[in-house]
Amino acid sequence: MGADLREEWAVNEAKFDNSAGLWTLYREGATDTFKARVLVCADGAPSRLGTQLGLITRPPDSTCSRAYVEGGTHKFKADGVVFYNKEMLPGYSALFRHPNDELNYCVYIIPGNPKVTPDDLKYWHEYLQTNDPNISRALGGEAKIERMNAGKSQIYVSVCESGLI
């Protein structure tokens, strides 16, 4: 038993059967269905499915950056680390290694700190990259880092009796 990842399987409706403890997923433009004990709504910040199910009730209010770091140009040894800078909490930053030694450097601005807004993303991305001792040490002085990309995000996870995540 394990996860069954379905790609290119656009879900247009999901219904939970309390007696069976299963979700039934209905495919867009098809008659076949799929049953699952757990449903993960991972269709992006505005989540059409999450909105339809009543989980997402507001527009995206978080923002995140991403920049890839070329493999072999950094000094990062771990597979992934999350960094919490007390000045930007509840936001955080992270470094994650890809199989080809490429890194994903990200900064997440999350509502809750009146001194840090989504408009501050570029500042925090650059500041942490150069001034946070742990991040700058992990990247090293020779890291080849692509230009920052940014996007809206929705931080929302719910685990409830129905098995919905």
Short mmCIF file of C-alpha atoms in Angstrom, two decimals:
data_model
loop_
_atom_site.label_atom_id
_atom_site.label_comp_id
_atom_site.label_asym_id
_atom_site.label_seq_id
_atom_site.Cartn_x
_atom_site.Cartn_y
_atom_site.Cartn_z
CA MET A 1 0.00 0.00 0.00
CA GLY A 2 1.22 3.49 -0.76
CA ALA A 3 0.47 6.63 -2.69
CA ASP A 4 -0.77 6.52 -6.26
CA LEU A 5 0.20 9.73 -8.04
CA ARG A 6 -2.13 10.58 -10.89
CA GLU A 7 -0.72 13.16 -13.29
CA GLU A 8 -2.75 14.78 -16.07
CA TRP A 9 -5.87 13.67 -14.16
CA ALA A 10 -7.75 16.95 -13.63
CA VAL A 11 -10.32 16.58 -10.85
CA ASN A 12 -13.51 18.58 -11.30
CA GLU A 13 -15.34 17.27 -8.23
CA ALA A 14 -14.60 15.37 -5.01
CA LYS A 15 -17.18 13.81 -2.68
CA PHE A 16 -16.54 12.20 0.70
CA ASP A 17 -18.52 9.11 1.75
CA ASN A 18 -18.61 9.10 5.57
CA SER A 19 -19.76 5.48 5.84
CA ALA A 20 -16.96 4.14 3.61
CA GLY A 21 -14.37 6.71 4.74
CA LEU A 22 -13.41 7.30 1.12
CA TRP A 23 -13.22 10.17 -1.31
CA THR A 24 -14.57 9.68 -4.80
CA LEU A 25 -12.80 11.86 -7.35
CA TYR A 26 -14.46 12.72 -10.61
CA ARG A 27 -12.25 13.38 -13.61
CA GLU A 28 -12.82 16.40 -15.79
CA GLY A 29 -14.28 15.44 -19.16
CA ALA A 30 -14.42 11.70 -18.40
CA THR A 31 -16.65 9.16 -16.70
CA ASP A 32 -13.97 7.21 -14.81
CA THR A 33 -13.56 7.89 -11.08
CA PHE A 34 -10.90 7.27 -8.48
CA LYS A 35 -11.34 6.40 -4.79
CA ALA A 36 -8.93 7.48 -2.06
CA ARG A 37 -8.70 7.53 1.73
CA VAL A 38 -6.84 10.86 1.69
CA LEU A 39 -7.26 13.82 -0.61
CA VAL A 40 -4.47 16.36 -1.06
CA CYS A 41 -5.54 19.59 -2.75
CA ALA A 42 -2.28 20.65 -4.39
CA ASP A 43 -3.63 22.61 -7.32
CA GLY A 44 -2.03 25.94 -6.52
CA ALA A 45 -2.64 29.00 -4.37
CA PRO A 46 -6.16 29.81 -5.59
CA SER A 47 -7.03 26.05 -5.49
CA ARG A 48 -10.17 25.57 -7.53
CA LEU A 49 -10.86 22.26 -5.78
CA GLY A 50 -10.08 23.65 -2.31
CA THR A 51 -12.43 26.56 -2.99
CA GLN A 52 -15.16 24.22 -4.24
CA LEU A 53 -14.84 22.15 -1.05
CA GLY A 54 -15.04 25.30 1.11
CA LEU A 55 -11.45 25.07 2.39
CA ILE A 56 -10.13 28.13 0.60
CA THR A 57 -12.25 31.12 1.49
CA ARG A 58 -9.87 34.00 0.79
CA PRO A 59 -7.47 35.01 -1.96
CA PRO A 60 -3.77 34.05 -1.66
CA ASP A 61 -2.17 36.21 1.02
CA SER A 62 1.34 34.81 1.19
CA THR A 63 4.18 35.14 -1.26
CA CYS A 64 7.32 33.19 -1.95
CA SER A 65 10.51 33.45 -3.91
CA ARG A 66 12.53 30.79 -5.66
CA ALA A 67 15.97 30.81 -7.18
CA TYR A 68 17.88 27.80 -8.40
CA VAL A 69 21.54 27.47 -7.47
CA GLU A 70 23.72 25.61 -9.97
CA GLY A 71 24.99 22.26 -8.76
CA GLY A 72 28.68 22.14 -7.85
CA THR A 73 28.87 25.89 -7.19
CA HIS A 74 27.61 25.87 -3.59
CA LYS A 75 28.80 24.43 -0.26
CA PHE A 76 25.46 23.02 0.95
CA LYS A 77 25.84 19.48 2.35
CA ALA A 78 22.32 18.59 3.53
CA ASP A 79 19.32 17.48 1.50
CA GLY A 80 17.11 20.24 2.85
CA VAL A 81 17.03 22.78 5.66
CA VAL A 82 14.42 25.32 6.77
CA PHE A 83 15.73 28.56 8.32
CA TYR A 84 13.70 30.71 10.72
CA ASN A 85 14.92 34.28 10.98
CA LYS A 86 13.27 35.82 14.04
CA GLU A 87 12.80 39.18 12.29
CA MET A 88 10.55 37.71 9.59
CA LEU A 89 8.57 35.09 11.53
CA PRO A 90 6.17 33.46 10.86
CA GLY A 91 7.87 33.52 7.46
CA TYR A 92 10.89 31.37 6.76
CA SER A 93 13.46 30.44 4.14
CA ALA A 94 14.71 27.10 2.90
CA LEU A 95 17.35 25.33 0.84
CA PHE A 96 16.45 22.03 -0.83
CA ARG A 97 18.76 19.84 -2.91
CA HIS A 98 17.62 18.36 -6.20
CA PRO A 99 19.05 15.04 -7.49
CA ASN A 100 21.51 16.83 -9.80
CA ASP A 101 23.04 18.78 -6.84
CA GLU A 102 21.10 21.86 -7.92
CA LEU A 103 19.57 23.79 -4.98
CA ASN A 104 16.23 25.47 -4.64
CA TYR A 105 16.58 28.61 -2.46
CA CYS A 106 13.21 29.92 -1.27
CA VAL A 107 11.84 32.63 1.00
CA TYR A 108 8.24 32.53 2.25
CA ILE A 109 6.46 35.66 3.52
CA ILE A 110 3.48 34.62 5.64
CA PRO A 111 0.90 36.99 7.18
CA GLY A 112 1.20 37.63 10.89
CA ASN A 113 4.18 39.97 11.18
CA PRO A 114 3.20 43.61 10.65
CA LYS A 115 6.84 44.50 9.89
CA VAL A 116 7.08 42.03 6.98
CA THR A 117 4.74 42.31 3.99
CA PRO A 118 4.63 40.62 0.59
CA ASP A 119 6.18 43.80 -0.85
CA ASP A 120 9.31 42.99 1.21
CA LEU A 121 9.98 39.67 -0.56
CA LYS A 122 12.87 40.86 -2.76
CA TYR A 123 14.54 42.53 0.23
CA TRP A 124 14.33 39.39 2.39
CA HIS A 125 15.40 37.10 -0.45
CA GLU A 126 18.57 39.13 -1.03
CA TYR A 127 19.19 39.99 2.63
CA LEU A 128 19.09 36.40 3.86
CA GLN A 129 21.17 35.18 0.92
CA THR A 130 24.02 37.51 1.81
CA ASN A 131 23.60 38.33 5.53
CA ASP A 132 22.18 35.24 7.23
CA PRO A 133 25.31 33.38 8.42
CA ASN A 134 23.85 29.91 7.83
CA ILE A 135 22.43 30.57 4.36
CA SER A 136 25.45 32.52 3.12
CA ARG A 137 27.79 29.78 4.44
CA ALA A 138 25.72 27.06 2.74
CA LEU A 139 25.75 28.94 -0.56
CA GLY A 140 29.42 29.93 -0.35
CA GLY A 141 31.13 32.71 -2.25
CA GLU A 142 31.09 30.98 -5.65
CA ALA A 143 27.42 29.99 -5.89
CA LYS A 144 25.82 30.62 -9.28
CA ILE A 145 22.29 31.71 -8.39
CA GLU A 146 19.61 32.48 -10.95
CA ARG A 147 17.50 35.61 -10.67
CA MET A 148 14.70 35.41 -8.11
CA ASN A 149 11.23 34.36 -9.25
CA ALA A 150 8.18 35.12 -7.12
CA GLY A 151 4.61 33.99 -6.81
CA LYS A 152 1.57 34.09 -4.58
CA SER A 153 1.01 31.21 -2.23
CA GLN A 154 -1.66 29.98 0.12
CA ILE A 155 -0.48 28.37 3.33
CA TYR A 156 -3.33 26.12 4.37
CA VAL A 157 -3.33 22.57 5.64
CA SER A 158 -6.27 20.89 7.28
CA VAL A 159 -6.42 17.40 8.67
CA CYS A 160 -9.88 16.39 9.78
CA GLU A 161 -11.96 13.28 10.39
CA SER A 162 -12.86 13.06 6.74
CA GLY A 163 -9.23 12.49 5.81
CA LEU A 164 -8.95 15.77 3.93
CA ILE A 165 -5.58 17.41 3.71
#
